[in-house]
GROMACS .gro file of N, CA and C in nm:
model
  420
    1UNK      N    1  10.862   9.334   8.827
    1UNK     CA    2  10.793   9.461   8.817
    1UNK      C    3  10.642   9.436   8.816
    2UNK      N    4  10.572   9.523   8.883
    2UNK     CA    5  10.428   9.509   8.896
    2UNK      C    6  10.360   9.638   8.854
    3UNK      N    7  10.234   9.627   8.813
    3UNK     CA    8  10.165   9.738   8.750
    3UNK      C    9  10.024   9.753   8.805
    4UNK      N   10   9.987   9.878   8.836
    4UNK     CA   11   9.850   9.912   8.873
    4UNK      C   12   9.791   9.997   8.761
    5UNK      N   13   9.680   9.951   8.705
    5UNK     CA   14   9.609  10.028   8.602
    5UNK      C   15   9.490  10.093   8.669
    6UNK      N   16   9.474  10.222   8.648
    6UNK     CA   17   9.366  10.299   8.710
    6UNK      C   18   9.270  10.348   8.603
    7UNK      N   19   9.141  10.325   8.630
    7UNK     CA   20   9.035  10.372   8.543
    7UNK      C   21   8.930  10.441   8.629
    8UNK      N   22   8.893  10.563   8.594
    8UNK     CA   23   8.780  10.628   8.659
    8UNK      C   24   8.663  10.622   8.561
    9UNK      N   25   8.543  10.613   8.616
    9UNK     CA   26   8.427  10.597   8.529
    9UNK      C   27   8.306  10.665   8.590
   10UNK      N   28   8.220  10.715   8.503
   10UNK     CA   29   8.090  10.768   8.542
   10UNK      C   30   7.995  10.747   8.425
   11UNK      N   31   7.894  10.666   8.448
   11UNK     CA   32   7.790  10.642   8.347
   11UNK      C   33   7.849  10.607   8.210
   12UNK      N   34   7.923  10.498   8.205
   12UNK     CA   35   7.984  10.458   8.078
   12UNK      C   36   7.957  10.311   8.047
   13UNK      N   37   7.831  10.271   8.060
   13UNK     CA   38   7.794  10.133   8.033
   13UNK      C   39   7.825  10.091   7.890
   14UNK      N   40   7.832  10.186   7.802
   14UNK     CA   41   7.854  10.157   7.660
   14UNK      C   42   7.995  10.102   7.631
   15UNK      N   43   8.096  10.153   7.704
   15UNK     CA   44   8.234  10.121   7.668
   15UNK      C   45   8.316  10.053   7.777
   16UNK      N   46   8.265  10.043   7.898
   16UNK     CA   47   8.346   9.991   8.009
   16UNK      C   48   8.387   9.845   7.987
   17UNK      N   49   8.304   9.768   7.921
   17UNK     CA   50   8.336   9.628   7.893
   17UNK      C   51   8.465   9.616   7.812
   18UNK      N   52   8.477   9.692   7.703
   18UNK     CA   53   8.598   9.689   7.619
   18UNK      C   54   8.721   9.732   7.698
   19UNK      N   55   8.706   9.833   7.782
   19UNK     CA   56   8.817   9.883   7.863
   19UNK      C   57   8.869   9.772   7.955
   20UNK      N   58   8.779   9.713   8.034
   20UNK     CA   59   8.818   9.611   8.130
   20UNK      C   60   8.876   9.488   8.061
   21UNK      N   61   8.815   9.446   7.954
   21UNK     CA   62   8.864   9.325   7.886
   21UNK      C   63   8.996   9.347   7.815
   22UNK      N   64   9.024   9.469   7.772
   22UNK     CA   65   9.155   9.494   7.709
   22UNK      C   66   9.267   9.482   7.812
   23UNK      N   67   9.238   9.513   7.937
   23UNK     CA   68   9.336   9.495   8.044
   23UNK      C   69   9.349   9.346   8.076
   24UNK      N   70   9.237   9.280   8.088
   24UNK     CA   71   9.238   9.137   8.123
   24UNK      C   72   9.311   9.052   8.018
   25UNK      N   73   9.304   9.092   7.892
   25UNK     CA   74   9.367   9.015   7.783
   25UNK      C   75   9.519   9.028   7.776
   26UNK      N   76   9.577   9.115   7.854
   26UNK     CA   77   9.722   9.136   7.847
   26UNK      C   78   9.798   9.007   7.879
   27UNK      N   79   9.892   8.974   7.794
   27UNK     CA   80   9.979   8.860   7.819
   27UNK      C   81  10.095   8.912   7.904
   28UNK      N   82  10.089   8.883   8.033
   28UNK     CA   83  10.178   8.947   8.127
   28UNK      C   84  10.203   8.852   8.242
   29UNK      N   85  10.330   8.822   8.268
   29UNK     CA   86  10.365   8.726   8.372
   29UNK      C   87  10.374   8.789   8.511
   30UNK      N   88  10.407   8.917   8.516
   30UNK     CA   89  10.421   8.984   8.645
   30UNK      C   90  10.283   9.016   8.704
   31UNK      N   91  10.284   9.066   8.824
   31UNK     CA   92  10.160   9.100   8.893
   31UNK      C   93  10.105   9.232   8.841
   32UNK      N   94   9.972   9.238   8.836
   32UNK     CA   95   9.906   9.365   8.805
   32UNK      C   96   9.768   9.365   8.869
   33UNK      N   97   9.714   9.484   8.878
   33UNK     CA   98   9.578   9.503   8.926
   33UNK      C   99   9.511   9.610   8.840
   34UNK      N  100   9.381   9.601   8.828
   34UNK     CA  101   9.305   9.702   8.756
   34UNK      C  102   9.207   9.763   8.856
   35UNK      N  103   9.234   9.887   8.893
   35UNK     CA  104   9.153   9.958   8.992
   35UNK      C  105   9.056  10.050   8.918
   36UNK      N  106   8.929  10.031   8.945
   36UNK     CA  107   8.826  10.116   8.885
   36UNK      C  108   8.756  10.193   8.995
   37UNK      N  109   8.749  10.325   8.977
   37UNK     CA  110   8.677  10.411   9.071
   37UNK      C  111   8.557  10.468   8.998
   38UNK      N  112   8.438  10.431   9.046
   38UNK     CA  113   8.313  10.479   8.988
   38UNK      C  114   8.268  10.601   9.067
   39UNK      N  115   8.238  10.707   8.995
   39UNK     CA  116   8.199  10.834   9.058
   39UNK      C  117   8.052  10.843   9.094
   40UNK      N  118   7.980  10.729   9.091
   40UNK     CA  119   7.837  10.730   9.125
   40UNK      C  120   7.748  10.712   9.003
   41UNK      N  121   7.785  10.619   8.917
   41UNK     CA  122   7.709  10.595   8.793
   41UNK      C  123   7.562  10.565   8.822
   42UNK      N  124   7.476  10.618   8.738
   42UNK     CA  125   7.333  10.595   8.750
   42UNK      C  126   7.282  10.502   8.640
   43UNK      N  127   7.368  10.464   8.547
   43UNK     CA  128   7.330  10.369   8.442
   43UNK      C  129   7.371  10.229   8.488
   44UNK      N  130   7.396  10.138   8.397
   44UNK     CA  131   7.430   9.999   8.430
   44UNK      C  132   7.580   9.974   8.445
   45UNK      N  133   7.660  10.078   8.454
   45UNK     CA  134   7.805  10.062   8.463
   45UNK      C  135   7.845   9.971   8.579
   46UNK      N  136   7.796   9.998   8.698
   46UNK     CA  137   7.833   9.917   8.815
   46UNK      C  138   7.786   9.773   8.802
   47UNK      N  139   7.670   9.754   8.747
   47UNK     CA  140   7.617   9.618   8.725
   47UNK      C  141   7.710   9.540   8.632
   48UNK      N  142   7.755   9.604   8.526
   48UNK     CA  143   7.848   9.541   8.431
   48UNK      C  144   7.980   9.511   8.500
   49UNK      N  145   8.032   9.606   8.578
   49UNK     CA  146   8.159   9.587   8.647
   49UNK      C  147   8.152   9.471   8.747
   50UNK      N  148   8.044   9.462   8.821
   50UNK     CA  149   8.028   9.353   8.918
   50UNK      C  150   8.024   9.218   8.849
   51UNK      N  151   7.961   9.214   8.733
   51UNK     CA  152   7.956   9.090   8.655
   51UNK      C  153   8.096   9.053   8.604
   52UNK      N  154   8.170   9.152   8.556
   52UNK     CA  155   8.306   9.129   8.508
   52UNK      C  156   8.399   9.086   8.622
   53UNK      N  157   8.377   9.140   8.740
   53UNK     CA  158   8.461   9.108   8.855
   53UNK      C  159   8.452   8.960   8.893
   54UNK      N  160   8.339   8.898   8.871
   54UNK     CA  161   8.321   8.757   8.904
   54UNK      C  162   8.418   8.668   8.827
   55UNK      N  163   8.463   8.715   8.709
   55UNK     CA  164   8.555   8.637   8.626
   55UNK      C  165   8.694   8.699   8.620
   56UNK      N  166   8.719   8.797   8.705
   56UNK     CA  167   8.846   8.870   8.696
   56UNK      C  168   8.892   8.910   8.837
   57UNK      N  169   8.979   8.829   8.895
   57UNK     CA  170   9.024   8.856   9.032
   57UNK      C  171   9.119   8.976   9.041
   58UNK      N  172   9.169   9.023   8.929
   58UNK     CA  173   9.260   9.139   8.929
   58UNK      C  174   9.184   9.272   8.929
   59UNK      N  175   9.054   9.265   8.910
   59UNK     CA  176   8.971   9.384   8.904
   59UNK      C  177   8.927   9.425   9.044
   60UNK      N  178   8.951   9.551   9.077
   60UNK     CA  179   8.911   9.606   9.207
   60UNK      C  180   8.821   9.725   9.180
   61UNK      N  181   8.704   9.723   9.237
   61UNK     CA  182   8.604   9.827   9.210
   61UNK      C  183   8.578   9.907   9.338
   62UNK      N  184   8.582  10.038   9.326
   62UNK     CA  185   8.550  10.128   9.437
   62UNK      C  186   8.448  10.229   9.388
   63UNK      N  187   8.357  10.265   9.476
   63UNK     CA  188   8.259  10.368   9.443
   63UNK      C  189   8.290  10.489   9.531
   64UNK      N  190   8.310  10.601   9.466
   64UNK     CA  191   8.338  10.727   9.536
   64UNK      C  192   8.246  10.831   9.472
   65UNK      N  193   8.124  10.834   9.523
   65UNK     CA  194   8.020  10.920   9.464
   65UNK      C  195   8.060  11.067   9.465
   66UNK      N  196   8.016  11.134   9.361
   66UNK     CA  197   8.037  11.278   9.345
   66UNK      C  198   8.184  11.318   9.338
   67UNK      N  199   8.268  11.226   9.293
   67UNK     CA  200   8.410  11.262   9.277
   67UNK      C  201   8.438  11.284   9.129
   68UNK      N  202   8.524  11.376   9.102
   68UNK     CA  203   8.564  11.402   8.964
   68UNK      C  204   8.674  11.306   8.922
   69UNK      N  205   8.717  11.320   8.800
   69UNK     CA  206   8.817  11.229   8.743
   69UNK      C  207   8.947  11.231   8.824
   70UNK      N  208   8.993  11.349   8.862
   70UNK     CA  209   9.121  11.358   8.933
   70UNK      C  210   9.110  11.313   9.078
   71UNK      N  211   8.996  11.338   9.141
   71UNK     CA  212   8.973  11.283   9.274
   71UNK      C  213   8.977  11.130   9.268
   72UNK      N  214   8.913  11.075   9.165
   72UNK     CA  215   8.912  10.930   9.147
   72UNK      C  216   9.051  10.873   9.123
   73UNK      N  217   9.129  10.941   9.042
   73UNK     CA  218   9.266  10.896   9.014
   73UNK      C  219   9.349  10.899   9.142
   74UNK      N  220   9.342  11.009   9.217
   74UNK     CA  221   9.418  11.019   9.341
   74UNK      C  222   9.375  10.914   9.443
   75UNK      N  223   9.247  10.888   9.451
   75UNK     CA  224   9.196  10.785   9.541
   75UNK      C  225   9.253  10.649   9.500
   76UNK      N  226   9.252  10.619   9.371
   76UNK     CA  227   9.303  10.491   9.322
   76UNK      C  228   9.453  10.477   9.345
   77UNK      N  229   9.526  10.586   9.330
   77UNK     CA  230   9.671  10.582   9.356
   77UNK      C  231   9.695  10.541   9.502
   78UNK      N  232   9.617  10.596   9.593
   78UNK     CA  233   9.630  10.559   9.734
   78UNK      C  234   9.596  10.412   9.758
   79UNK      N  235   9.504  10.357   9.680
   79UNK     CA  236   9.463  10.217   9.694
   79UNK      C  237   9.557  10.122   9.620
   80UNK      N  238   9.636  10.173   9.528
   80UNK     CA  239   9.722  10.086   9.447
   80UNK      C  240   9.833  10.025   9.531
   81UNK      N  241   9.874   9.904   9.492
   81UNK     CA  242   9.979   9.839   9.569
   81UNK      C  243  10.106   9.813   9.489
   82UNK      N  244  10.108   9.853   9.363
   82UNK     CA  245  10.225   9.825   9.281
   82UNK      C  246  10.301   9.952   9.247
   83UNK      N  247  10.428   9.934   9.205
   83UNK     CA  248  10.519  10.046   9.190
   83UNK      C  249  10.507  10.122   9.057
   84UNK      N  250  10.441  10.066   8.958
   84UNK     CA  251  10.418  10.137   8.832
   84UNK      C  252  10.268  10.156   8.815
   85UNK      N  253  10.229  10.277   8.775
   85UNK     CA  254  10.087  10.311   8.764
   85UNK      C  255  10.058  10.358   8.623
   86UNK      N  256   9.951  10.303   8.566
   86UNK     CA  257   9.906  10.343   8.433
   86UNK      C  258   9.763  10.393   8.440
   87UNK      N  259   9.729  10.484   8.351
   87UNK     CA  260   9.592  10.535   8.343
   87UNK      C  261   9.529  10.488   8.213
   88UNK      N  262   9.408  10.438   8.223
   88UNK     CA  263   9.330  10.398   8.106
   88UNK      C  264   9.189  10.449   8.128
   89UNK      N  265   9.147  10.541   8.044
   89UNK     CA  266   9.014  10.599   8.060
   89UNK      C  267   8.906  10.497   8.025
   90UNK      N  268   8.790  10.516   8.081
   90UNK     CA  269   8.684  10.415   8.073
   90UNK      C  270   8.629  10.394   7.932
   91UNK      N  271   8.649  10.487   7.843
   91UNK     CA  272   8.603  10.466   7.706
   91UNK      C  273   8.720  10.434   7.612
   92UNK      N  274   8.834  10.399   7.669
   92UNK     CA  275   8.952  10.361   7.592
   92UNK      C  276   8.982  10.213   7.612
   93UNK      N  277   9.067  10.160   7.527
   93UNK     CA  278   9.107  10.020   7.540
   93UNK      C  279   9.246  10.004   7.481
   94UNK      N  280   9.315   9.898   7.524
   94UNK     CA  281   9.447   9.868   7.469
   94UNK      C  282   9.429   9.795   7.336
   95UNK      N  283   9.508   9.835   7.240
   95UNK     CA  284   9.494   9.783   7.103
   95UNK      C  285   9.533   9.636   7.093
   96UNK      N  286   9.635   9.594   7.170
   96UNK     CA  287   9.678   9.454   7.161
   96UNK      C  288   9.711   9.401   7.300
   97UNK      N  289   9.753   9.276   7.306
   97UNK     CA  290   9.775   9.210   7.435
   97UNK      C  291   9.920   9.218   7.483
   98UNK      N  292  10.000   9.305   7.423
   98UNK     CA  293  10.142   9.317   7.460
   98UNK      C  294  10.178   9.453   7.519
   99UNK      N  295  10.079   9.533   7.551
   99UNK     CA  296  10.103   9.668   7.601
   99UNK      C  297  10.181   9.666   7.732
  100UNK      N  298  10.139   9.585   7.828
  100UNK     CA  299  10.209   9.580   7.957
  100UNK      C  300  10.353   9.536   7.940
  101UNK      N  301  10.375   9.434   7.858
  101UNK     CA  302  10.512   9.385   7.833
  101UNK      C  303  10.599   9.496   7.776
  102UNK      N  304  10.545   9.568   7.680
  102UNK     CA  305  10.620   9.675   7.614
  102UNK      C  306  10.655   9.786   7.713
  103UNK      N  307  10.559   9.825   7.793
  103UNK     CA  308  10.582   9.932   7.891
  103UNK      C  309  10.692   9.894   7.989
  104UNK      N  310  10.678   9.778   8.048
  104UNK     CA  311  10.775   9.739   8.151
  104UNK      C  312  10.912   9.709   8.092
  105UNK      N  313  10.916   9.667   7.969
  105UNK     CA  314  11.045   9.647   7.902
  105UNK      C  315  11.120   9.780   7.893
  106UNK      N  316  11.047   9.887   7.864
  106UNK     CA  317  11.108  10.020   7.856
  106UNK      C  318  11.161  10.065   7.993
  107UNK      N  319  11.083  10.043   8.097
  107UNK     CA  320  11.128  10.081   8.231
  107UNK      C  321  11.249   9.999   8.274
  108UNK      N  322  11.250   9.872   8.239
  108UNK     CA  323  11.363   9.786   8.276
  108UNK      C  324  11.491   9.827   8.203
  109UNK      N  325  11.475   9.873   8.080
  109UNK     CA  326  11.593   9.907   7.999
  109UNK      C  327  11.652  10.044   8.034
  110UNK      N  328  11.574  10.128   8.103
  110UNK     CA  329  11.622  10.261   8.138
  110UNK      C  330  11.568  10.299   8.275
  111UNK      N  331  11.649  10.283   8.379
  111UNK     CA  332  11.601  10.308   8.515
  111UNK      C  333  11.585  10.457   8.546
  112UNK      N  334  11.614  10.544   8.451
  112UNK     CA  335  11.594  10.687   8.472
  112UNK      C  336  11.459  10.734   8.417
  113UNK      N  337  11.387  10.646   8.351
  113UNK     CA  338  11.256  10.683   8.298
  113UNK      C  339  11.160  10.714   8.412
  114UNK      N  340  11.086  10.822   8.397
  114UNK     CA  341  10.985  10.857   8.496
  114UNK      C  342  10.844  10.831   8.446
  115UNK      N  343  10.825  10.839   8.314
  115UNK     CA  344  10.693  10.814   8.258
  115UNK      C  345  10.706  10.772   8.113
  116UNK      N  346  10.600  10.713   8.065
  116UNK     CA  347  10.594  10.668   7.925
  116UNK      C  348  10.457  10.709   7.870
  117UNK      N  349  10.457  10.755   7.748
  117UNK     CA  350  10.331  10.777   7.677
  117UNK      C  351  10.344  10.711   7.542
  118UNK      N  352  10.233  10.695   7.475
  118UNK     CA  353  10.238  10.619   7.351
  118UNK      C  354  10.160  10.687   7.240
  119UNK      N  355  10.164  10.624   7.125
  119UNK     CA  356  10.078  10.668   7.017
  119UNK      C  357   9.934  10.651   7.060
  120UNK      N  358   9.846  10.734   7.004
  120UNK     CA  359   9.704  10.724   7.034
  120UNK      C  360   9.630  10.716   6.902
  121UNK      N  361   9.546  10.615   6.891
  121UNK     CA  362   9.460  10.599   6.774
  121UNK      C  363   9.316  10.619   6.814
  122UNK      N  364   9.246  10.706   6.744
  122UNK     CA  365   9.103  10.720   6.761
  122UNK      C  366   9.039  10.635   6.653
  123UNK      N  367   8.951  10.546   6.695
  123UNK     CA  368   8.889  10.453   6.600
  123UNK      C  369   8.738  10.466   6.606
  124UNK      N  370   8.673  10.417   6.503
  124UNK     CA  371   8.528  10.410   6.504
  124UNK      C  372   8.486  10.297   6.596
  125UNK      N  373   8.388  10.317   6.678
  125UNK     CA  374   8.345  10.214   6.773
  125UNK      C  375   8.285  10.093   6.702
  126UNK      N  376   8.220  10.114   6.591
  126UNK     CA  377   8.161  10.001   6.521
  126UNK      C  378   8.258   9.935   6.423
  127UNK      N  379   8.378   9.991   6.411
  127UNK     CA  380   8.481   9.934   6.326
  127UNK      C  381   8.617   9.976   6.383
  128UNK      N  382   8.667   9.899   6.478
  128UNK     CA  383   8.788   9.936   6.551
  128UNK      C  384   8.913   9.935   6.465
  129UNK      N  385   8.903   9.884   6.345
  129UNK     CA  386   9.017   9.887   6.254
  129UNK      C  387   9.021  10.018   6.174
  130UNK      N  388   8.915  10.094   6.180
  130UNK     CA  389   8.905  10.220   6.106
  130UNK      C  390   8.956  10.334   6.194
  131UNK      N  391   9.079  10.378   6.166
  131UNK     CA  392   9.141  10.488   6.241
  131UNK      C  393   9.091  10.620   6.184
  132UNK      N  394   9.037  10.705   6.271
  132UNK     CA  395   8.987  10.835   6.226
  132UNK      C  396   9.080  10.950   6.264
  133UNK      N  397   9.166  10.926   6.362
  133UNK     CA  398   9.264  11.027   6.402
  133UNK      C  399   9.382  10.955   6.467
  134UNK      N  400   9.502  11.009   6.451
  134UNK     CA  401   9.621  10.943   6.504
  134UNK      C  402   9.717  11.048   6.560
  135UNK      N  403   9.764  11.024   6.681
  135UNK     CA  404   9.867  11.109   6.742
  135UNK      C  405   9.990  11.024   6.765
  136UNK      N  406  10.102  11.065   6.709
  136UNK     CA  407  10.226  10.989   6.724
  136UNK      C  408  10.309  11.048   6.837
  137UNK      N  409  10.353  10.961   6.925
  137UNK     CA  410  10.441  11.006   7.032
  137UNK      C  411  10.584  11.014   6.979
  138UNK      N  412  10.664  11.091   7.045
  138UNK     CA  413  10.804  11.104   7.004
  138UNK      C  414  10.893  11.048   7.112
  139UNK      N  415  11.000  10.987   7.068
  139UNK     CA  416  11.098  10.937   7.164
  139UNK      C  417  11.196  11.049   7.196
  140UNK      N  418  11.218  11.070   7.324
  140UNK     CA  419  11.309  11.178   7.366
  140UNK      C  420  11.449  11.127   7.382
   0.00000   0.00000   0.00000
């Protein structure tokens, strides 16, 4: 099983590093790619992404100026080459390095699954262990 992670971004130099590195840190044996579509950032977002790309061959960067979040997602879906697609917003990050394993384990165990969602923790940026809001997903 292979996975395409899609991130759209616009002027998010503050948080894009954490987003990209949380994907890169995943302990995952199967193939994956991280597709980022930049909507025309005017800050240092693209500069940071290009620097990260030098050390990350799974990172694919596209610039689609003046596109909104959904245009960017649809564009990335067309560019994706793997059969499972995940969305990770540019100011979000994966909490641990087992997220991909957990997701694909669920798909492997139930071939009727169409999508998966998870718990969401809102944390303080200067203290990622400090949860300020929590949404629990339910198993159907």
